[in-house]
Amino acid sequence: MPTLAIIGAQWGDEGKGKITDALTAKADVVVRFQGGNNAGHTIQFGQKKYAFHLLPSGSLHPEKVNVLANGMVIDPLALLSEFRLLDREAISTKNILVSNRAHVVMPFHRDLDAFEEHQKLNRIGTTLKGIGPTYQDKIGRRGLRMVDFLNDGRFRRYLKETLPYVHRVLGDYLAKPYNENELFERMSGARQRLAQHIADTSLFLNQALEEGKKILFEGAQGTMLCLDHGTYPYVTSSSPTAASIPLGVGMAPKHINRVLAITKAYSTRVGEGPMVSQIEGPLEAHIRDVGHEFGTTTGRARRIGYFDAVALRHAHRINGFSHLAITLLDVLTGIHPLKIVVGYRHQGELLDAFPASTDVLEACEMVTIELPGFDEDISKVTTYEALPENAKAYVEKISALSNIPLGIVSVGPDRAQTLYLEDNLFEG
Ligand code: IMP
């Protein structure tokens, strides 16, 4: 019953979509278990680039089953437009399943998100997709699940009860109040299309396990944005860690066999919040330019930093990574020297763990080591052994500092630009 979890070890955007897509060939089922269309995965296949926000990255492989599980929050209008994208490419959506227990993001959740950002003294810099307010409604036991969204009576009752509350909270912030009938109508196309895809995905996944199917769990965002273990409050409203998989899919924890950490060869972050490894100046501009470091969902310029081994050790403690996938190594060509953050210093003292306090984090200075860089274009290298010695020394140093064995090194956006150090990540 092999399973593999793909988890972001940084602040999201680590290249999880590409790695999931590359590993999908070895899987039967691909599952998203948290978050919603705050995520953005760009997958390059041949000359074409696909951007998905909700659909699992295995959706380009129509023979695989792709599951949007109960831990997700799903905007039906956004999902409908992703279905249409696949329709246009004549890629079947037949094998896409959506959990009947997943919560629905309504248009007013996006307004609530914008309103909260507007109100907050400390802006989070959210993606404004309504993710936080939908999870708040879920926890507040006033949310809408897919199973009820499909039911006319339930959906109408939900709108009747919820709209007055939304209007009270938003007040004049809304240019025009929502109309129950209009909103009901606006959702009808999505409800019709989704009806064929809604299922008890926990039952499906447990059955798939019994049949010995290989299941890939695709995390969205990254561990440092975890509601519990990230840089709170500058986090997302779910837990993008391996611990959230059993709950988010309806499966026993013992089935989470292997956890692959995805990390860039440097650091990036979008939105507000502390980032000890952040750099500014020409190197920042160079990495942003070469790495195309602009958000897939919001288009915002990402903040850039040196590779942060302190954050990776923190993420490893929480997730228990079995292997490391280091992405975007090619972006570091021509940078001399290469630096890695190996410690945080606070008021002259070296910290031994990632601090909880935002104030402490903001006052920390990075402690770095330097390694020699490399000048070769590595984007066409097809085996790990063929990488320049300095490139290998760099990724091996990251592996040694975090005590996680290397599994994959990625040297470009295409599936073919993936170097495997471990053949069987599901069981190896
Ligand atoms: P939210 O998830 O839209 O509520 O945003 C909360 C924080 O998480 C913000 O700093 C976002 O920029 C960040 N965030 C959310 N989703 C992603 C992602 O997929 N990649 C990177 N950052 C993200």
Short mmCIF file of C-alpha atoms and ligand atoms in Angstrom, two decimals:
data_model
loop_
_atom_site.label_atom_id
_atom_site.label_comp_id
_atom_site.label_asym_id
_atom_site.label_seq_id
_atom_site.Cartn_x
_atom_site.Cartn_y
_atom_site.Cartn_z
CA MET A 1 0.00 0.00 0.00
CA PRO A 2 2.58 2.56 -1.06
CA THR A 3 1.85 6.23 -0.64
CA LEU A 4 4.05 9.28 -1.07
CA ALA A 5 3.40 12.77 0.27
CA ILE A 6 4.84 15.78 -1.52
CA ILE A 7 5.28 18.59 0.98
CA GLY A 8 6.61 22.11 0.60
CA ALA A 9 9.42 22.67 3.09
CA GLN A 10 9.57 26.46 2.66
CA TRP A 11 6.98 29.24 2.10
CA GLY A 12 5.25 27.66 -0.89
CA ASP A 13 6.14 27.86 -4.60
CA GLU A 14 8.88 25.25 -4.17
CA GLY A 15 8.06 23.51 -7.47
CA LYS A 16 5.75 20.89 -5.97
CA GLY A 17 3.56 20.89 -9.09
CA LYS A 18 6.44 19.98 -11.33
CA ILE A 19 7.70 17.22 -9.02
CA THR A 20 4.17 15.83 -8.56
CA ASP A 21 3.70 15.85 -12.28
CA ALA A 22 7.01 14.06 -12.80
CA LEU A 23 6.14 11.43 -10.17
CA THR A 24 2.59 10.96 -11.37
CA ALA A 25 3.87 8.47 -13.93
CA LYS A 26 4.59 6.15 -10.98
CA ALA A 27 1.24 6.76 -9.21
CA ASP A 28 -2.34 5.65 -9.76
CA VAL A 29 -4.05 8.39 -7.77
CA VAL A 30 -3.07 12.03 -7.03
CA VAL A 31 -4.74 13.79 -4.09
CA ARG A 32 -4.88 17.37 -2.85
CA PHE A 33 -5.75 17.51 0.84
CA GLN A 34 -5.70 21.17 1.98
CA GLY A 35 -5.88 24.73 0.74
CA GLY A 36 -7.72 25.88 -2.35
CA ASN A 37 -7.03 28.14 -5.30
CA ASN A 38 -4.56 30.17 -3.26
CA ALA A 39 -2.11 27.62 -4.68
CA GLY A 40 -0.71 27.96 -8.15
CA HIS A 41 1.10 25.22 -9.98
CA THR A 42 2.70 25.79 -13.32
CA ILE A 43 3.47 22.65 -15.22
CA GLN A 44 5.46 22.73 -18.38
CA PHE A 45 4.92 19.83 -20.75
CA GLY A 46 6.79 20.09 -24.01
CA GLN A 47 6.18 23.59 -25.34
CA LYS A 48 3.01 24.14 -23.32
CA LYS A 49 2.60 25.63 -19.87
CA TYR A 50 -0.43 24.87 -17.72
CA ALA A 51 -1.38 26.81 -14.58
CA PHE A 52 -3.65 25.02 -12.13
CA HIS A 53 -4.91 26.40 -8.85
CA LEU A 54 -7.30 23.70 -7.70
CA LEU A 55 -6.83 20.62 -9.82
CA PRO A 56 -4.18 18.16 -8.65
CA SER A 57 -1.05 18.24 -10.77
CA GLY A 58 -1.82 14.78 -12.13
CA SER A 59 -4.80 16.15 -14.06
CA LEU A 60 -2.85 16.19 -17.31
CA HIS A 61 -2.79 12.41 -17.06
CA PRO A 62 -6.47 11.57 -17.56
CA GLU A 63 -5.90 7.86 -16.95
CA LYS A 64 -4.96 8.63 -13.31
CA VAL A 65 -7.57 9.44 -10.72
CA ASN A 66 -7.18 12.98 -9.36
CA VAL A 67 -8.88 13.74 -6.05
CA LEU A 68 -9.78 17.04 -4.37
CA ALA A 69 -10.24 15.75 -0.84
CA ASN A 70 -12.29 16.91 2.15
CA GLY A 71 -9.57 19.10 3.70
CA MET A 72 -9.70 21.48 0.74
CA VAL A 73 -11.79 24.61 0.32
CA ILE A 74 -13.05 24.79 -3.25
CA ASP A 75 -14.28 27.74 -5.28
CA PRO A 76 -16.74 26.10 -7.70
CA LEU A 77 -16.45 28.88 -10.29
CA ALA A 78 -12.66 28.59 -10.30
CA LEU A 79 -12.89 24.80 -10.57
CA LEU A 80 -15.31 25.11 -13.46
CA SER A 81 -12.85 27.28 -15.39
CA GLU A 82 -10.07 24.72 -14.79
CA PHE A 83 -12.36 21.96 -16.09
CA ARG A 84 -12.96 24.09 -19.18
CA LEU A 85 -9.22 24.52 -19.67
CA LEU A 86 -8.90 20.72 -19.83
CA ASP A 87 -11.96 20.53 -22.11
CA ARG A 88 -10.29 22.92 -24.53
CA GLU A 89 -7.20 20.72 -24.63
CA ALA A 90 -9.44 17.65 -25.11
CA ILE A 91 -8.12 16.15 -21.85
CA SER A 92 -10.78 14.04 -20.16
CA THR A 93 -12.00 15.15 -16.69
CA LYS A 94 -13.84 11.87 -16.09
CA ASN A 95 -11.35 10.69 -13.45
CA ILE A 96 -11.47 13.83 -11.28
CA LEU A 97 -13.23 13.33 -7.95
CA VAL A 98 -14.29 16.04 -5.51
CA SER A 99 -15.04 15.20 -1.88
CA ASN A 100 -18.63 15.62 -0.76
CA ARG A 101 -17.18 16.93 2.54
CA ALA A 102 -14.95 19.64 1.04
CA HIS A 103 -16.05 23.16 1.90
CA VAL A 104 -17.26 25.63 -0.71
CA VAL A 105 -15.67 29.06 -1.26
CA MET A 106 -18.46 31.48 -2.19
CA PRO A 107 -17.90 34.84 -3.95
CA PHE A 108 -18.54 36.67 -0.67
CA HIS A 109 -15.66 34.80 0.98
CA ARG A 110 -13.37 36.69 -1.38
CA ASP A 111 -14.96 39.96 -0.25
CA LEU A 112 -14.51 38.96 3.38
CA ASP A 113 -10.84 38.17 2.66
CA ALA A 114 -10.29 41.60 1.09
CA PHE A 115 -12.20 43.26 3.91
CA GLU A 116 -10.08 41.55 6.57
CA GLU A 117 -6.88 42.52 4.78
CA HIS A 118 -8.12 46.07 4.53
CA GLN A 119 -9.01 46.17 8.26
CA LYS A 120 -5.93 44.52 9.68
CA LEU A 121 -3.22 46.59 11.23
CA ASN A 122 -0.75 43.89 10.26
CA ARG A 123 -1.64 42.85 6.74
CA ILE A 124 -0.99 39.20 5.96
CA GLY A 125 -0.75 39.74 2.21
CA THR A 126 -3.20 36.92 1.42
CA THR A 127 -4.00 35.79 -2.10
CA LEU A 128 -7.53 37.28 -1.67
CA LYS A 129 -9.11 34.02 -2.82
CA GLY A 130 -11.37 33.73 0.21
CA ILE A 131 -9.39 30.88 1.77
CA GLY A 132 -9.17 32.23 5.36
CA PRO A 133 -12.86 33.23 5.61
CA THR A 134 -14.00 29.83 4.24
CA TYR A 135 -11.91 27.95 6.81
CA GLN A 136 -13.22 30.34 9.48
CA ASP A 137 -16.77 29.39 8.48
CA LYS A 138 -15.85 25.71 8.56
CA ILE A 139 -14.47 25.98 12.09
CA GLY A 140 -17.41 28.23 13.06
CA ARG A 141 -19.79 25.46 11.87
CA ARG A 142 -21.58 27.72 9.46
CA GLY A 143 -19.81 26.61 6.28
CA LEU A 144 -21.20 24.93 3.17
CA ARG A 145 -20.02 21.48 2.14
CA MET A 146 -20.17 20.13 -1.41
CA VAL A 147 -22.85 17.60 -0.47
CA ASP A 148 -25.13 20.44 0.65
CA PHE A 149 -24.13 22.74 -2.21
CA LEU A 150 -25.61 20.18 -4.63
CA ASN A 151 -28.89 20.04 -2.74
CA ASP A 152 -31.30 22.81 -3.88
CA GLY A 153 -33.10 23.15 -0.55
CA ARG A 154 -29.93 23.10 1.55
CA PHE A 155 -28.12 25.54 -0.70
CA ARG A 156 -31.04 27.98 -0.64
CA ARG A 157 -31.28 27.74 3.14
CA TYR A 158 -27.55 28.35 3.43
CA LEU A 159 -27.82 31.51 1.33
CA LYS A 160 -30.85 32.72 3.27
CA GLU A 161 -29.06 32.29 6.60
CA THR A 162 -25.62 33.42 5.52
CA LEU A 163 -26.21 36.51 3.38
CA PRO A 164 -27.63 38.68 6.20
CA TYR A 165 -24.56 37.79 8.29
CA VAL A 166 -22.21 38.62 5.38
CA HIS A 167 -23.98 41.93 4.81
CA ARG A 168 -23.76 42.80 8.50
CA VAL A 169 -20.03 42.16 8.57
CA LEU A 170 -19.21 43.88 5.30
CA GLY A 171 -21.64 46.82 5.66
CA ASP A 172 -20.76 49.63 3.28
CA TYR A 173 -17.62 47.85 2.16
CA LEU A 174 -19.78 46.03 -0.43
CA ALA A 175 -20.70 48.22 -3.39
CA LYS A 176 -23.91 46.23 -3.85
CA PRO A 177 -25.47 43.64 -1.52
CA TYR A 178 -25.74 40.04 -2.72
CA ASN A 179 -29.08 38.87 -4.01
CA GLU A 180 -30.02 35.32 -3.02
CA ASN A 181 -31.67 34.37 -6.33
CA GLU A 182 -28.92 35.88 -8.44
CA LEU A 183 -26.25 34.04 -6.48
CA PHE A 184 -28.21 30.79 -6.71
CA GLU A 185 -28.42 31.20 -10.50
CA ARG A 186 -24.78 32.21 -10.82
CA MET A 187 -23.77 28.91 -9.24
CA SER A 188 -26.07 26.67 -11.28
CA GLY A 189 -23.59 25.90 -14.10
CA ALA A 190 -20.90 24.92 -11.60
CA ARG A 191 -23.35 22.82 -9.55
CA GLN A 192 -24.42 20.92 -12.65
CA ARG A 193 -20.90 20.21 -13.83
CA LEU A 194 -19.62 19.31 -10.35
CA ALA A 195 -22.48 16.89 -9.63
CA GLN A 196 -20.79 14.23 -11.81
CA HIS A 197 -17.56 14.53 -9.82
CA ILE A 198 -18.70 14.64 -6.19
CA ALA A 199 -18.01 11.46 -4.23
CA ASP A 200 -17.12 10.11 -0.82
CA THR A 201 -13.42 10.33 -1.58
CA SER A 202 -12.41 8.81 1.77
CA LEU A 203 -14.21 5.62 0.77
CA PHE A 204 -12.62 5.74 -2.66
CA LEU A 205 -9.09 6.28 -1.29
CA ASN A 206 -9.32 3.54 1.33
CA GLN A 207 -10.59 1.16 -1.34
CA ALA A 208 -7.70 2.20 -3.60
CA LEU A 209 -5.27 1.40 -0.76
CA GLU A 210 -6.77 -2.04 -0.33
CA GLU A 211 -6.33 -2.66 -4.02
CA GLY A 212 -2.63 -1.81 -3.68
CA LYS A 213 -2.87 1.38 -5.75
CA LYS A 214 -0.05 3.93 -5.47
CA ILE A 215 -1.28 7.19 -4.02
CA LEU A 216 0.49 10.55 -4.27
CA PHE A 217 -0.55 13.31 -1.85
CA GLU A 218 0.11 16.76 -3.22
CA GLY A 219 0.63 19.48 -0.62
CA ALA A 220 -0.13 23.10 -1.45
CA GLN A 221 1.78 26.05 0.08
CA GLY A 222 4.66 25.11 2.40
CA THR A 223 5.40 24.11 5.97
CA MET A 224 6.53 27.62 6.94
CA LEU A 225 2.98 28.82 6.09
CA CYS A 226 1.40 26.21 8.42
CA LEU A 227 -1.26 27.60 10.72
CA ASP A 228 0.37 25.83 13.68
CA HIS A 229 4.06 25.61 12.86
CA GLY A 230 4.62 28.48 10.45
CA THR A 231 5.42 32.14 11.04
CA TYR A 232 2.03 32.91 12.62
CA PRO A 233 0.05 35.07 11.92
CA TYR A 234 1.72 35.38 8.50
CA VAL A 235 0.53 31.96 7.43
CA THR A 236 -2.27 30.35 5.46
CA SER A 237 -5.41 29.01 7.15
CA SER A 238 -4.63 25.29 6.81
CA SER A 239 -1.72 23.02 7.59
CA PRO A 240 0.39 22.20 4.53
CA THR A 241 2.24 19.45 6.45
CA ALA A 242 2.20 15.65 6.31
CA ALA A 243 0.23 15.63 9.58
CA SER A 244 -2.73 17.19 7.84
CA ILE A 245 -3.04 14.41 5.24
CA PRO A 246 -4.89 11.72 7.26
CA LEU A 247 -7.52 14.22 8.40
CA GLY A 248 -7.71 16.01 5.07
CA VAL A 249 -8.39 12.84 3.10
CA GLY A 250 -10.09 10.53 5.63
CA MET A 251 -7.41 7.87 5.98
CA ALA A 252 -5.51 6.39 8.94
CA PRO A 253 -2.17 8.11 9.72
CA LYS A 254 -0.29 4.80 9.39
CA HIS A 255 -0.82 4.96 5.62
CA ILE A 256 1.42 7.99 5.19
CA ASN A 257 4.56 6.03 4.37
CA ARG A 258 6.94 8.44 2.72
CA VAL A 259 7.23 12.21 2.79
CA LEU A 260 9.23 14.00 0.11
CA ALA A 261 10.39 17.52 1.04
CA ILE A 262 10.32 19.96 -1.83
CA THR A 263 12.66 22.90 -1.47
CA LYS A 264 14.16 25.41 -3.83
CA ALA A 265 17.95 25.72 -3.95
CA TYR A 266 17.37 29.19 -2.45
CA SER A 267 14.41 30.75 -0.57
CA THR A 268 11.39 32.74 -1.69
CA ARG A 269 8.35 34.11 0.07
CA VAL A 270 5.27 36.07 -1.11
CA GLY A 271 3.19 38.17 1.20
CA GLU A 272 4.17 39.66 4.53
CA GLY A 273 5.99 38.05 7.45
CA PRO A 274 9.51 37.47 8.71
CA MET A 275 12.15 35.91 6.47
CA VAL A 276 15.56 35.86 8.12
CA SER A 277 17.39 34.70 4.97
CA GLN A 278 16.04 37.55 2.79
CA ILE A 279 18.50 39.40 0.54
CA GLU A 280 18.24 42.70 -1.28
CA GLY A 281 20.10 44.26 -4.18
CA PRO A 282 21.59 42.95 -7.43
CA LEU A 283 21.64 39.26 -6.38
CA GLU A 284 17.97 39.46 -5.38
CA ALA A 285 17.09 41.00 -8.77
CA HIS A 286 19.20 38.43 -10.62
CA ILE A 287 17.58 35.42 -8.92
CA ARG A 288 14.07 36.85 -9.35
CA ASP A 289 14.76 37.43 -13.00
CA VAL A 290 16.37 34.07 -13.81
CA GLY A 291 13.99 32.08 -11.58
CA HIS A 292 10.87 33.96 -12.83
CA GLU A 293 10.00 34.59 -9.21
CA PHE A 294 6.55 36.10 -9.59
CA GLY A 295 3.45 34.52 -8.03
CA THR A 296 1.42 32.15 -10.25
CA THR A 297 -1.79 33.18 -8.47
CA THR A 298 -1.29 36.89 -7.79
CA GLY A 299 1.62 37.89 -10.05
CA ARG A 300 3.36 39.50 -7.05
CA ALA A 301 7.16 39.68 -7.04
CA ARG A 302 8.47 37.07 -4.60
CA ARG A 303 10.96 38.00 -1.90
CA ILE A 304 14.30 36.24 -2.35
CA GLY A 305 16.68 34.73 0.20
CA TYR A 306 19.66 32.42 0.60
CA PHE A 307 18.89 28.77 1.24
CA ASP A 308 17.74 28.51 4.88
CA ALA A 309 18.86 25.32 6.63
CA VAL A 310 17.36 26.50 9.96
CA ALA A 311 13.88 26.58 8.39
CA LEU A 312 14.45 23.22 6.68
CA ARG A 313 15.46 21.56 9.97
CA HIS A 314 12.27 22.99 11.53
CA ALA A 315 10.17 21.63 8.64
CA HIS A 316 11.90 18.24 8.92
CA ARG A 317 11.07 17.95 12.62
CA ILE A 318 7.38 18.46 11.85
CA ASN A 319 7.10 16.34 8.71
CA GLY A 320 9.69 13.59 9.16
CA PHE A 321 10.89 13.83 5.58
CA SER A 322 12.18 10.65 3.98
CA HIS A 323 13.88 12.37 1.03
CA LEU A 324 14.73 15.79 -0.28
CA ALA A 325 13.86 17.17 -3.73
CA ILE A 326 15.87 20.31 -4.50
CA THR A 327 14.41 22.39 -7.31
CA LEU A 328 15.65 25.31 -9.45
CA LEU A 329 19.32 24.47 -8.97
CA ASP A 330 19.91 25.78 -12.50
CA VAL A 331 19.01 29.31 -11.32
CA LEU A 332 22.22 29.39 -9.24
CA THR A 333 24.55 29.12 -12.27
CA GLY A 334 27.07 31.96 -12.23
CA ILE A 335 26.57 32.98 -8.59
CA HIS A 336 29.79 33.20 -6.55
CA PRO A 337 30.00 32.30 -3.78
CA LEU A 338 26.90 30.29 -2.88
CA LYS A 339 25.68 31.04 0.63
CA ILE A 340 23.59 28.91 2.98
CA VAL A 341 21.97 30.16 6.18
CA VAL A 342 23.06 27.74 8.90
CA GLY A 343 22.01 29.65 12.02
CA TYR A 344 19.97 32.55 13.39
CA ARG A 345 21.61 34.98 15.80
CA HIS A 346 19.39 36.93 18.19
CA GLN A 347 20.87 39.65 20.39
CA GLY A 348 24.29 38.10 19.99
CA GLU A 349 23.15 34.56 20.82
CA LEU A 350 22.92 31.68 18.42
CA LEU A 351 19.45 30.10 18.55
CA ASP A 352 19.16 26.34 18.38
CA ALA A 353 15.59 26.18 17.08
CA PHE A 354 13.32 28.16 14.79
CA PRO A 355 11.76 30.78 17.12
CA ALA A 356 7.98 31.10 17.60
CA SER A 357 7.96 34.84 18.20
CA THR A 358 7.57 37.20 15.23
CA ASP A 359 9.46 39.87 17.17
CA VAL A 360 12.41 37.54 17.74
CA LEU A 361 12.39 36.41 14.10
CA GLU A 362 12.32 39.99 12.89
CA ALA A 363 15.33 40.83 15.07
CA CYS A 364 17.36 37.76 14.01
CA GLU A 365 20.46 38.01 11.85
CA MET A 366 21.42 35.19 9.55
CA VAL A 367 24.61 33.20 10.04
CA THR A 368 25.89 31.93 6.69
CA ILE A 369 28.50 29.61 5.26
CA GLU A 370 29.99 30.03 1.78
CA LEU A 371 30.53 27.40 -0.89
CA PRO A 372 32.13 27.80 -4.31
CA GLY A 373 29.65 28.35 -7.14
CA PHE A 374 29.49 26.88 -10.67
CA ASP A 375 29.28 28.49 -14.12
CA GLU A 376 28.07 25.62 -16.29
CA ASP A 377 24.59 25.58 -17.84
CA ILE A 378 23.16 22.54 -16.02
CA SER A 379 19.71 22.62 -17.59
CA LYS A 380 20.57 19.86 -20.07
CA VAL A 381 22.27 17.54 -17.62
CA THR A 382 20.47 14.19 -17.51
CA THR A 383 22.12 12.42 -14.56
CA TYR A 384 23.09 13.55 -11.08
CA GLU A 385 26.65 12.33 -11.64
CA ALA A 386 27.03 14.67 -14.62
CA LEU A 387 26.41 17.80 -12.52
CA PRO A 388 29.45 20.03 -11.87
CA GLU A 389 31.29 19.06 -8.66
CA ASN A 390 30.43 22.40 -7.01
CA ALA A 391 26.72 21.97 -7.76
CA LYS A 392 26.80 18.50 -6.20
CA ALA A 393 28.75 19.79 -3.20
CA TYR A 394 26.10 22.48 -2.66
CA VAL A 395 23.07 20.14 -2.65
CA GLU A 396 24.98 17.55 -0.63
CA LYS A 397 25.76 20.23 1.96
CA ILE A 398 22.03 21.02 2.24
CA SER A 399 21.31 17.33 2.66
CA ALA A 400 24.01 16.98 5.35
CA LEU A 401 22.87 20.10 7.25
CA SER A 402 19.29 18.85 7.41
CA ASN A 403 20.06 15.17 7.71
CA ILE A 404 17.66 14.28 4.89
CA PRO A 405 18.86 12.07 2.02
CA LEU A 406 18.69 13.52 -1.49
CA GLY A 407 16.00 12.01 -3.69
CA ILE A 408 15.64 14.42 -6.61
CA VAL A 409 17.46 17.40 -8.07
CA SER A 410 15.53 19.50 -10.59
CA VAL A 411 17.41 21.58 -13.15
CA GLY A 412 14.55 23.10 -15.17
CA PRO A 413 10.78 23.30 -15.51
CA ASP A 414 10.32 20.36 -17.90
CA ARG A 415 9.58 16.84 -16.71
CA ALA A 416 12.73 15.69 -18.50
CA GLN A 417 14.88 18.05 -16.39
CA THR A 418 14.52 15.88 -13.28
CA LEU A 419 17.50 13.97 -11.88
CA TYR A 420 16.63 11.00 -9.65
CA LEU A 421 19.02 9.82 -6.94
CA GLU A 422 16.48 7.35 -5.61
CA ASP A 423 14.47 5.17 -7.98
CA ASN A 424 11.61 4.25 -5.71
CA LEU A 425 10.59 7.22 -3.61
CA PHE A 426 7.37 5.43 -2.61
CA GLU A 427 9.28 2.66 -0.86
CA GLY A 428 13.01 3.39 -1.03
P1 IMP B 1 -4.00 32.89 1.94
O1 IMP B 1 -3.65 31.45 1.88
O2 IMP B 1 -4.54 33.42 0.64
O3 IMP B 1 -4.88 33.20 3.12
O4 IMP B 1 -2.65 33.74 2.19
C1 IMP B 1 -1.91 33.64 3.41
C2 IMP B 1 -0.41 33.69 3.15
O5 IMP B 1 0.00 32.51 2.45
C3 IMP B 1 0.04 34.86 2.26
O6 IMP B 1 1.33 35.26 2.68
C4 IMP B 1 0.13 34.23 0.88
O7 IMP B 1 1.03 34.93 0.03
C5 IMP B 1 0.65 32.86 1.24
N1 IMP B 1 0.28 31.83 0.25
C6 IMP B 1 -0.90 31.23 0.10
N2 IMP B 1 -0.87 30.33 -0.88
C7 IMP B 1 0.38 30.32 -1.34
C8 IMP B 1 1.06 29.55 -2.34
O8 IMP B 1 0.51 28.66 -2.99
N3 IMP B 1 2.37 29.85 -2.52
C9 IMP B 1 3.01 30.79 -1.78
N4 IMP B 1 2.43 31.51 -0.83
C10 IMP B 1 1.13 31.28 -0.61
#
